[in-house]
Short mmCIF file of C-alpha atoms and ligand atoms in Angstrom, two decimals:
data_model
loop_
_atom_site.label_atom_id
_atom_site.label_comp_id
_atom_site.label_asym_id
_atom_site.label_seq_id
_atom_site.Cartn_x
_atom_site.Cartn_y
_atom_site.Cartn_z
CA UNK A 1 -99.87 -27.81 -150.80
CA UNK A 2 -98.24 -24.55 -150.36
CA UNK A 3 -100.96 -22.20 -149.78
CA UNK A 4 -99.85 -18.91 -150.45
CA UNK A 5 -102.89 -16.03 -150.39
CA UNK A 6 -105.83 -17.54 -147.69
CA UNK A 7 -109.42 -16.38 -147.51
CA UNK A 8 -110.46 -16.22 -143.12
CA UNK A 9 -113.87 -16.38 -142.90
CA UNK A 10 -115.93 -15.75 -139.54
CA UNK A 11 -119.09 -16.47 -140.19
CA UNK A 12 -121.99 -15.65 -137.81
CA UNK A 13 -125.68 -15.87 -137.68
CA UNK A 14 -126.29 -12.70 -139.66
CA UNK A 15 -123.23 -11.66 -140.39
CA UNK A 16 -120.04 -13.13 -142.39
CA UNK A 17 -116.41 -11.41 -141.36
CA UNK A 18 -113.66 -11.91 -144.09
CA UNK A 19 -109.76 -11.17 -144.07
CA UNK A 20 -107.41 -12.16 -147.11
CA UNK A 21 -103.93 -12.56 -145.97
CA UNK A 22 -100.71 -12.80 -148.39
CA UNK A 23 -98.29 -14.53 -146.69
CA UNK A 24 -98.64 -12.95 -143.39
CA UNK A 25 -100.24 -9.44 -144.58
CA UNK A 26 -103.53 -8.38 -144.17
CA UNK A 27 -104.22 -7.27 -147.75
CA UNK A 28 -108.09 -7.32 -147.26
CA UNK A 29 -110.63 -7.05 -144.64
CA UNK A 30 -114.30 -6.60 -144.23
CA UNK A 31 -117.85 -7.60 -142.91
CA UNK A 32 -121.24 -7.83 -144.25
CA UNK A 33 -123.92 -7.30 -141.66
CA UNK A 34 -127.55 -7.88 -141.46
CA UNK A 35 -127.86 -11.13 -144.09
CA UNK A 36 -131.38 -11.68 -145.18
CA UNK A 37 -132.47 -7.85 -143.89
CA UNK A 38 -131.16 -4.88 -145.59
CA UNK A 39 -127.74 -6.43 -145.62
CA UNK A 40 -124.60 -3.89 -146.36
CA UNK A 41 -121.00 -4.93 -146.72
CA UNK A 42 -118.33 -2.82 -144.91
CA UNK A 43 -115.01 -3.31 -146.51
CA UNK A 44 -112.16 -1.75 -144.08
CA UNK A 45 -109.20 -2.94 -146.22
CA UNK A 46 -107.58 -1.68 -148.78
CA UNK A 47 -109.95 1.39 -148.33
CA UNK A 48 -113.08 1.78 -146.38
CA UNK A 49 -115.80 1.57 -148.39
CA UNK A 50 -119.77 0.58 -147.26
CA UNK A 51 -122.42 -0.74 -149.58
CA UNK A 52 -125.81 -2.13 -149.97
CA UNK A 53 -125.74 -5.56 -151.20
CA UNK A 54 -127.92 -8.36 -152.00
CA UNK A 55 -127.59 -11.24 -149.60
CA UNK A 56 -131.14 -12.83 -149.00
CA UNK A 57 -128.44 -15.85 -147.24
CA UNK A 58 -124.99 -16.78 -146.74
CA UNK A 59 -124.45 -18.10 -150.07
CA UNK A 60 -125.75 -14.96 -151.44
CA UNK A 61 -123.64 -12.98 -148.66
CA UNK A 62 -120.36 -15.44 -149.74
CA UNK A 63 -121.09 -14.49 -153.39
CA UNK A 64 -120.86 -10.72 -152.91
CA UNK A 65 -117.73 -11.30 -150.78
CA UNK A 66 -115.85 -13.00 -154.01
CA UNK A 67 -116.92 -10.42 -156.35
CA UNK A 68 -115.46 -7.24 -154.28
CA UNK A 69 -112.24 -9.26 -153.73
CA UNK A 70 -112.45 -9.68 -157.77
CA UNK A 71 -113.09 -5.72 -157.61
CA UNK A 72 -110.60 -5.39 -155.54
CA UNK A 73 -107.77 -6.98 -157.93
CA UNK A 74 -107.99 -10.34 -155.80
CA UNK A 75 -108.67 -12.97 -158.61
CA UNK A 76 -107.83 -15.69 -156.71
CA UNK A 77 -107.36 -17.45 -153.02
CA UNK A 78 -105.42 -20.62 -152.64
CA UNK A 79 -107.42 -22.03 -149.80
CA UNK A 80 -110.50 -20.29 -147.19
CA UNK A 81 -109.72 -21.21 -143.41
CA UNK A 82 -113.26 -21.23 -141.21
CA UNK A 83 -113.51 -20.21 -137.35
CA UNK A 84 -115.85 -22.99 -136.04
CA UNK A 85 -116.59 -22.25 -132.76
CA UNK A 86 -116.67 -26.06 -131.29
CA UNK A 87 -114.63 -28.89 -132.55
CA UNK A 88 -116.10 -30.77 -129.40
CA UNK A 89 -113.23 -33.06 -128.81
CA UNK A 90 -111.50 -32.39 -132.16
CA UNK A 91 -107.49 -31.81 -131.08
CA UNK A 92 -106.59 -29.75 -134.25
CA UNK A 93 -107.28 -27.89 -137.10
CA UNK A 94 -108.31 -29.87 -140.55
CA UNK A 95 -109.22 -29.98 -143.84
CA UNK A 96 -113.13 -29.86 -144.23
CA UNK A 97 -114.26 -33.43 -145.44
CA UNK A 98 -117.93 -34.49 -145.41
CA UNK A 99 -116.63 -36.00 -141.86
CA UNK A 100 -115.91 -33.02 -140.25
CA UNK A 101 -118.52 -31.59 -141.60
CA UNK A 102 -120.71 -33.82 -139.90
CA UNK A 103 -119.10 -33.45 -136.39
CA UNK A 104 -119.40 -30.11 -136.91
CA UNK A 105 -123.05 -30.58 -137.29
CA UNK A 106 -122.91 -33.02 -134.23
CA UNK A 107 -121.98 -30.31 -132.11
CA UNK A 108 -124.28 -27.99 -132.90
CA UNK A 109 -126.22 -29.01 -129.89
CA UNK A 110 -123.02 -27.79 -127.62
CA UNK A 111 -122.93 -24.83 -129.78
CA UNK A 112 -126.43 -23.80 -131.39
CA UNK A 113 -125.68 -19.94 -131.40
CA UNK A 114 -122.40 -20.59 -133.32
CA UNK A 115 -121.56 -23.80 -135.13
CA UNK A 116 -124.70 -23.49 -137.49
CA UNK A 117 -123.65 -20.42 -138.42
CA UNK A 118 -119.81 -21.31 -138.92
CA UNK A 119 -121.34 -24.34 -140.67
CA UNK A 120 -123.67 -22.01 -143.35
CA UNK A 121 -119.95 -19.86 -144.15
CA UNK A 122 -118.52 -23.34 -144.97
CA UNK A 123 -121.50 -24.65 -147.58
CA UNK A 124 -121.35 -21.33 -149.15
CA UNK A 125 -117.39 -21.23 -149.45
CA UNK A 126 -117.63 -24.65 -151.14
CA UNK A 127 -118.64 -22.94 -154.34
CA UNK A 128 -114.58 -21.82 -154.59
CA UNK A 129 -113.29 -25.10 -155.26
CA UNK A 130 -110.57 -24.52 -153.09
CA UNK A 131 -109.40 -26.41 -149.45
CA UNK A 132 -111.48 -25.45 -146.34
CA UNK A 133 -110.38 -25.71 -143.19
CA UNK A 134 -111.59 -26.00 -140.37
CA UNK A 135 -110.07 -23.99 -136.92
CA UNK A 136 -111.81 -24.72 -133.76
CA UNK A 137 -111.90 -22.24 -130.74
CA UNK A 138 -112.24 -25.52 -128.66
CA UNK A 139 -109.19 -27.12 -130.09
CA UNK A 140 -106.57 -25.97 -128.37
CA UNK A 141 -108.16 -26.95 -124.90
CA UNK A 142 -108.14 -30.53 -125.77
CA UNK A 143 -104.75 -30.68 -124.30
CA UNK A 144 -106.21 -30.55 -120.63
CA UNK A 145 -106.62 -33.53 -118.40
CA UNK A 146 -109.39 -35.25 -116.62
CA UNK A 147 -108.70 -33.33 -113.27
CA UNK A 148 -109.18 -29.97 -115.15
CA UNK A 149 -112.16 -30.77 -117.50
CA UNK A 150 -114.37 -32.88 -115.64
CA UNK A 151 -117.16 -31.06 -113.55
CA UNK A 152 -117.68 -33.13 -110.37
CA UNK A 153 -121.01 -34.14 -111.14
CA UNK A 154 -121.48 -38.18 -111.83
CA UNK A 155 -118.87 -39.71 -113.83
CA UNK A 156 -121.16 -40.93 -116.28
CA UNK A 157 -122.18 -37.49 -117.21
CA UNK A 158 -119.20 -36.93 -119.39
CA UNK A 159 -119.39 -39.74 -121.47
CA UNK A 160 -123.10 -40.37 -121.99
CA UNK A 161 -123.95 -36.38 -122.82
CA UNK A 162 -120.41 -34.85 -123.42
CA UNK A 163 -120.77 -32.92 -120.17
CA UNK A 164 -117.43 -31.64 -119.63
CA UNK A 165 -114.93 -28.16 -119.70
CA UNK A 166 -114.16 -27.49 -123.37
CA UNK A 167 -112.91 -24.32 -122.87
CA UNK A 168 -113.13 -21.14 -125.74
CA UNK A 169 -110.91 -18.42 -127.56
CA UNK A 170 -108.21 -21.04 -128.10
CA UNK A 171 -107.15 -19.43 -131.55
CA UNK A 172 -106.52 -15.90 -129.37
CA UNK A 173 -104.65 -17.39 -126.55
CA UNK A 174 -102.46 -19.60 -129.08
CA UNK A 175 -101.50 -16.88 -130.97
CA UNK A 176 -100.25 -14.54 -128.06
CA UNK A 177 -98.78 -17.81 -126.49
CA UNK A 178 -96.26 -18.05 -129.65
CA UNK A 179 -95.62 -14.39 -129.59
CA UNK A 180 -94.91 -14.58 -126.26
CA UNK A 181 -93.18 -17.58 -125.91
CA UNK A 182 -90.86 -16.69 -128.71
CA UNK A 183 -89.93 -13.49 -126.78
CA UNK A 184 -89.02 -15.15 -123.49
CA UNK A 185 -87.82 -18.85 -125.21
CA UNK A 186 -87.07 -20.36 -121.92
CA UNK A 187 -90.41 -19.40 -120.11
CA UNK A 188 -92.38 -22.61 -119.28
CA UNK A 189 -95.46 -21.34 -117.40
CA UNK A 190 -97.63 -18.90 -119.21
CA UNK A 191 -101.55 -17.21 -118.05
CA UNK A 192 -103.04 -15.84 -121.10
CA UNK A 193 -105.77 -13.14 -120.38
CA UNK A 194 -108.09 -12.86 -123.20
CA UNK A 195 -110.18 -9.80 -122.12
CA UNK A 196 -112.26 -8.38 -124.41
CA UNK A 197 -116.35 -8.11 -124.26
CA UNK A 198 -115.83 -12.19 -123.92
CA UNK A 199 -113.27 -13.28 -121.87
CA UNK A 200 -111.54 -15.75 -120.76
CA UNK A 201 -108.19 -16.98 -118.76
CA UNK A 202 -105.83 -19.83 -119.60
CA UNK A 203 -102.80 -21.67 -117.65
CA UNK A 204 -100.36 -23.10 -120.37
CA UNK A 205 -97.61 -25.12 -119.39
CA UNK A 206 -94.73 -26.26 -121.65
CA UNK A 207 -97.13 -25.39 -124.94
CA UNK A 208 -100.18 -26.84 -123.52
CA UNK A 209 -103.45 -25.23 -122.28
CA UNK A 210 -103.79 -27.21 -118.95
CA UNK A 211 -106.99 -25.14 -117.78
CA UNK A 212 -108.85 -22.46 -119.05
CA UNK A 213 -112.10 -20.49 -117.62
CA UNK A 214 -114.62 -21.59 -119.93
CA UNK A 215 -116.30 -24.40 -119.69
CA UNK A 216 -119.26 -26.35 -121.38
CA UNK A 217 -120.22 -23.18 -122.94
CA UNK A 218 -118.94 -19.87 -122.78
CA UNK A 219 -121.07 -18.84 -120.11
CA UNK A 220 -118.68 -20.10 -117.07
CA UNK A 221 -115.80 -18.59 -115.52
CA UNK A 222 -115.04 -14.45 -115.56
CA UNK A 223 -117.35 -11.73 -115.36
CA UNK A 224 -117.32 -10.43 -119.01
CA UNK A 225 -119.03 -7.67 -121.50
CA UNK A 226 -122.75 -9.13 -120.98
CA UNK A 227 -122.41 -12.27 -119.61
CA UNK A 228 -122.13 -13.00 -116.13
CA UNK A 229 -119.41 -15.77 -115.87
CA UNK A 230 -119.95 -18.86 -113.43
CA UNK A 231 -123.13 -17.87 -110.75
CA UNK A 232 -124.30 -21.12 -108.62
CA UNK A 233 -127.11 -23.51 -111.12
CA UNK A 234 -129.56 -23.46 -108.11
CA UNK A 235 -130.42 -19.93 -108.86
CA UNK A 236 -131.63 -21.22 -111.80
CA UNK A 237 -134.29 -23.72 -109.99
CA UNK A 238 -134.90 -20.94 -107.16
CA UNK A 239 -135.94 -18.60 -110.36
CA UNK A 240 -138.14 -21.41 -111.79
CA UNK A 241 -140.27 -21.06 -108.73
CA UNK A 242 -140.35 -17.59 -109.24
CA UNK A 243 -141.77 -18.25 -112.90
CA UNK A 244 -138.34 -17.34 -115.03
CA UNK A 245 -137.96 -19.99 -117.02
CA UNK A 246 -134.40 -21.91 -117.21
CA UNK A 247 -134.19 -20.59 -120.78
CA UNK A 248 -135.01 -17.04 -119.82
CA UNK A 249 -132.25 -17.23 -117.33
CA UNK A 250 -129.55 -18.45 -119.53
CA UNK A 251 -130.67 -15.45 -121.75
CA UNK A 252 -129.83 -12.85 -119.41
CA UNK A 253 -126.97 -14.28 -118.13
CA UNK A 254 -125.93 -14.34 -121.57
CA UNK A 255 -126.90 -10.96 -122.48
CA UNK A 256 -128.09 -9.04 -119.33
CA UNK A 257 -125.34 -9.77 -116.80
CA UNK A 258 -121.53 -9.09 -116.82
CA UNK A 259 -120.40 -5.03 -116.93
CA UNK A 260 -123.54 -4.35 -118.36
CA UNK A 261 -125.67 -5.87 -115.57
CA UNK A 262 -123.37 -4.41 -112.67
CA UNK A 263 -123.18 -1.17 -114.00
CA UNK A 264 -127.01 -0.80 -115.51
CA UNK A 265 -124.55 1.61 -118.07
CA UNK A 266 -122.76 -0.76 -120.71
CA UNK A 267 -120.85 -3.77 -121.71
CA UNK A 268 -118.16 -1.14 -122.55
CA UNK A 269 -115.40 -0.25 -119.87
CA UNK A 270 -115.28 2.97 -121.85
CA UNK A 271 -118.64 4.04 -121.05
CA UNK A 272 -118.80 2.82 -117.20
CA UNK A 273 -115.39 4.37 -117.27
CA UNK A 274 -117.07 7.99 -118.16
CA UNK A 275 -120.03 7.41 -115.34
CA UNK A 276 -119.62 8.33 -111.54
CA UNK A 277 -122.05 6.06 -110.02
CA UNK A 278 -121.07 3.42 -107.30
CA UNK A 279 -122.84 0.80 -109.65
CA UNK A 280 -120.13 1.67 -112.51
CA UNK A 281 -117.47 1.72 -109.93
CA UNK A 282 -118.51 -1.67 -108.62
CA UNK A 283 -118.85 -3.58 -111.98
CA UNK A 284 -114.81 -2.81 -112.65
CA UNK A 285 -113.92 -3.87 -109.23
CA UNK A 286 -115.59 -7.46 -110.06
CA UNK A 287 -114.07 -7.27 -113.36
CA UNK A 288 -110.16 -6.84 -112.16
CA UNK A 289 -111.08 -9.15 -108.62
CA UNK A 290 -112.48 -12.06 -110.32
CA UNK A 291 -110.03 -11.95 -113.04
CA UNK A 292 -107.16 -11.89 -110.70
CA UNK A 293 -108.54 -15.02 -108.22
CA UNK A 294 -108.61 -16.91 -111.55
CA UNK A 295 -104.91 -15.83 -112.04
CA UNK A 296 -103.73 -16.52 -108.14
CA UNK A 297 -105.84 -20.09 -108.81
CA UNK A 298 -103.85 -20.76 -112.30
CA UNK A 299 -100.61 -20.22 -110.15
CA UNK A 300 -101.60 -22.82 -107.76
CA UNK A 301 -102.20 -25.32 -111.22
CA UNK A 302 -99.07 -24.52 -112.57
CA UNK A 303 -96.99 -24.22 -109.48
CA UNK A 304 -96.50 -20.41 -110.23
CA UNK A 305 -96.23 -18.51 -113.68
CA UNK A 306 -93.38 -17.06 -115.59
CA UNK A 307 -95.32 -14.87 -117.75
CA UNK A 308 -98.68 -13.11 -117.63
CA UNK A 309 -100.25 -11.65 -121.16
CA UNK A 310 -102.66 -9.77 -121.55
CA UNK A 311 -104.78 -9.35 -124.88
CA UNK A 312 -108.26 -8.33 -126.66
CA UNK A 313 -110.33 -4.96 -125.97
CA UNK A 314 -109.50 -4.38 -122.69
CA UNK A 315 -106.31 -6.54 -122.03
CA UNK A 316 -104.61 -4.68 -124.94
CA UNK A 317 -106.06 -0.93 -124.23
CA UNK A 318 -106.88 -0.46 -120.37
CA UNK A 319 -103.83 0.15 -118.12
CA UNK A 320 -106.11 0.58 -115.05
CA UNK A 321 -107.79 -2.77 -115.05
CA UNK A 322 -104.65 -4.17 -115.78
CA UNK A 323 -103.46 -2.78 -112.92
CA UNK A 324 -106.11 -3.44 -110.23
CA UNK A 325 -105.92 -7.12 -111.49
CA UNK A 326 -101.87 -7.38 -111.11
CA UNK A 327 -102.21 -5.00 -107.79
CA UNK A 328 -103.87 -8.20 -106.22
CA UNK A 329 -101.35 -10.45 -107.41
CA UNK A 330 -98.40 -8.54 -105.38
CA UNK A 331 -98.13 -12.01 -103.27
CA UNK A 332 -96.37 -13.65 -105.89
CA UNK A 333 -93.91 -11.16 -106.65
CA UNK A 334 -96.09 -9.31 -109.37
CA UNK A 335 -94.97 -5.70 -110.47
CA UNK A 336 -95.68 -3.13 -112.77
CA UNK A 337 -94.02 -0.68 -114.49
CA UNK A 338 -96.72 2.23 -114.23
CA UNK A 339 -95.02 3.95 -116.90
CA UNK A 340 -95.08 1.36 -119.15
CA UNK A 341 -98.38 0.04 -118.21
CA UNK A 342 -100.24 3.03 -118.89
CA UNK A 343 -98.31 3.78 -122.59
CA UNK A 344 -99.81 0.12 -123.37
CA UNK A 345 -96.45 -1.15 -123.68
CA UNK A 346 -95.79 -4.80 -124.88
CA UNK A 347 -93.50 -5.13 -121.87
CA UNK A 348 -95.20 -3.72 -118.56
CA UNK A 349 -93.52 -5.21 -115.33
CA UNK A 350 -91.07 -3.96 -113.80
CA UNK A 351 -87.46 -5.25 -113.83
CA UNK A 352 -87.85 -6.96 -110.68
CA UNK A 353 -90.85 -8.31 -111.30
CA UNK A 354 -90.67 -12.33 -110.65
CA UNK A 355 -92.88 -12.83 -113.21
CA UNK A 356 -92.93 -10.95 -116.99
CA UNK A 357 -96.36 -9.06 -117.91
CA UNK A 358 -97.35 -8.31 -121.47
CA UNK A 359 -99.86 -7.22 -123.77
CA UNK A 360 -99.82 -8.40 -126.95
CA UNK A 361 -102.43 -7.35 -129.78
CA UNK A 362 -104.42 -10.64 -130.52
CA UNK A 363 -105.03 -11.61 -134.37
CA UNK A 364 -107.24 -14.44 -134.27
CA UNK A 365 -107.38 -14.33 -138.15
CA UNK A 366 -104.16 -14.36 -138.91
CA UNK A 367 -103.61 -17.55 -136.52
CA UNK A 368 -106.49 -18.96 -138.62
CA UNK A 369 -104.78 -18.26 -141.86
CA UNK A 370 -101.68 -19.88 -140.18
CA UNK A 371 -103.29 -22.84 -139.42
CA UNK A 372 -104.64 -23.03 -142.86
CA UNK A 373 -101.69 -23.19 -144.14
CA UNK A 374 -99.99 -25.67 -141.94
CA UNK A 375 -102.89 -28.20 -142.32
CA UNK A 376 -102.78 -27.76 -146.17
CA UNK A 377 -98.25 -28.66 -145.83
CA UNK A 378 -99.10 -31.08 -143.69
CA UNK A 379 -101.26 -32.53 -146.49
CA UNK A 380 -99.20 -32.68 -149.38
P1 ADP B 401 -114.91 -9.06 -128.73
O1 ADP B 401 -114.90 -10.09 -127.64
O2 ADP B 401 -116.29 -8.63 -129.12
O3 ADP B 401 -113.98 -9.37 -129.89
P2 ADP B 401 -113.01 -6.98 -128.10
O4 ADP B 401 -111.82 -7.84 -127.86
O5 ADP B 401 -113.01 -6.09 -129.29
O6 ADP B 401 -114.35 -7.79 -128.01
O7 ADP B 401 -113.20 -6.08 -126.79
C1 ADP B 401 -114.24 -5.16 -126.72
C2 ADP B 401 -114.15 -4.41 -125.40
O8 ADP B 401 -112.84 -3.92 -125.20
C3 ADP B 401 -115.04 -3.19 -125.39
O9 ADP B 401 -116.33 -3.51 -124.98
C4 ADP B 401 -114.33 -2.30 -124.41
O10 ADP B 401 -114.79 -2.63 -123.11
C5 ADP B 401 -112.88 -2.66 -124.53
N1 ADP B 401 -112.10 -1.69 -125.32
C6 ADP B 401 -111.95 -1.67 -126.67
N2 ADP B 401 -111.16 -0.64 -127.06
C7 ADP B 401 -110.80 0.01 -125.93
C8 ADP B 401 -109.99 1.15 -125.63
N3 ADP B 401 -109.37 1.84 -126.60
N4 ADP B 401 -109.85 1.51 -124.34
C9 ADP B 401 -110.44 0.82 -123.36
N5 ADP B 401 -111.22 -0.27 -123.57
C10 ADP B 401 -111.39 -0.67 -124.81
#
């Protein structure tokens, strides 16, 4: 099937993002927040317009989506392509059956903030009677080996509970890896930098993601907006005996820590940016220092790096963490064109730079509606 105009859905716990894309243009856009209390939709695209709605659910939310697109002169969609946020060990994007519906469900225990969410948007797109797919953040991942997704804990522990590295924000980092990659056709080794208030790194070699920062959830690896990235799991036992429960812990990890915990200002480099204290000051340091030792360590994987992008909130709009990250990576021949850098440039090292730095604008749904459409060809 040839699927022409495709409906993105991102759908969330209370919230269900949308983007219709014609061919490759964004031709609408929008969210509606809040579903099941005082819900209001936020269209962005073709003209910004907010409203009350009713949306007691997501089938009620899903409803009020089809009827602005119908407002909106969009009669029809060819096929809706889903974010799910874990495909567990699911290697590609594919048409929704009652199968992968299932394993979606199965892996709600890996994923319980998102996949029962993603799975809700899917039920209430059925109603369309068009192909859903399914796109997993995980997916991409899949490609690593043992050595790079198994935590050293018993062997067993992999197989019996799926205790392993999945890895996250594979849609982002494939889509700037194909931009990239078809700007600089004969570059082998690329380190994506997904930065944005979640964040991640990932070493790809010859097309394939052969390690990544996340890991069982999206807790490990870099310091990010909230969360704290990877902290030793004995502070979690010491803090039982100090009567914060494991659960508790997670939480603020999750929602406490990162910039926002360093800083005691924000999750938002603009804010800490704006406040003098040494707390402020500090939380960016750990942001660029931690980021770059996951670079330097994705050189050692790959045996060096051709390319280095950077992407999302603050990978795509803040020259000075970009810099303090690529001023630690002068050992391997790292420079940057402070010119460039700080116009946000899509090139940014310098000429002699042994390796190529870029920042490219993610699009997470437009890779979405891409893979949509590729799964649907590959169908027919
Ligand atoms: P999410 O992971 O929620 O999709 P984003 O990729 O949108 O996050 O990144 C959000 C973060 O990016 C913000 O918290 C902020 O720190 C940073 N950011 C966004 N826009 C700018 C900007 N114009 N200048 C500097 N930082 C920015």
């Amino acid at each position: 099937m040839n699927a022409k105009r495709v409906l993105v859905i991102n759908s969330g716990s209370s919230s269900i993002k949308f983007k219709v894309f014609d061919k490759n243009d964004e031709i609408a856009s929008g969210i509606i927040e809040r579903i099941g209390n005082s819900p209001r939709m936020r269209i962005s695209l073709p003209k910004n317009i907010m409203k009350h709605v009713h949306a007691r659910n997501h089938e009620e939310a899903m409803n009020e989506i089809f009827h602005i697109l119908k407002e909106l002169g969009i009669q029809h969609v060819d096929a809706v392509g889903h974010r799910v946020v874990h495909g567990g060990t699911l290697s590609d994007s594919c048409l929704i059956t009652k199968n992968v519906e299932r394993t979606i469900e199965k892996n709600s225990e890996l994923a319980p903030l998102h996949n029962p969410a993603n799975l809700m948007g899917i039920r209430a797109a059925k109603r369309l009677n068009v192909p859903n797919v399914a796109v997993f953040d995980t997916a991409f991942h899949t490609t690593m080996n043992k050595k790079a997704y198994l935590y050293a804990l018993p062997y067993n522990f992999s197989k019996k509970y799926g205790i392993r590295r999945y890895g996250f924000h594979g849609i982002s980092h494939k889509y700037v890896y194909n931009i990239a990659k078809k700007m600089f056709p004969r570059a082998r080794k690329f380190i994506t930098c997904h930065l944005g208030n979640g964040a991640s790194i990932t070493a790809i070699k010859n097309g394939r993601s052969v390690d990544t920062s996340m890991g069982f959830t999206p807790l490990e690896g870099l310091m990010m907006g909230t969360r704290s990235g990877s902290f030793d799991p004995s502070i979690v036992e010491f803090m039982e005996r100090k009567g914060m429960s494991a659960n508790e812990l997670i939480k603020i990890a999750n929602e406490k820590s990162g910039l926002l915990g360093i800083s005691g200002v924000s999750n938002d480099i603009r804010d800490i940016g704006k406040s003098k204290s040494a707390r402020a000051k500090l939380a960016l340091e750990m942001f660029s220092y931690i980021a770059a030792k996951t670079i330097g360590s994705y050189m050692a994987a790959m045996n060096g790096a051709d390319i280095i992008v950077f992407t999302a909130g603050i990978g795509e709009n803040s020259p000075s963490i970009r810099k303090s990250i690529c001023n630690y990576l002068k050992f391997a021949g790292v420079k940057i064109d402070s010119r460039a850098n700080s116009e946000n440039k899509t090139i940014i090292s310098s000429k002699n730079s042994k390796v190529r730095v870029l920042v490219i604008k993610t699009n997470e749904e437009l890779q979405i509606a891409k893979e949509t459409k590729r799964v649907l060809k590959r169908k027919s």
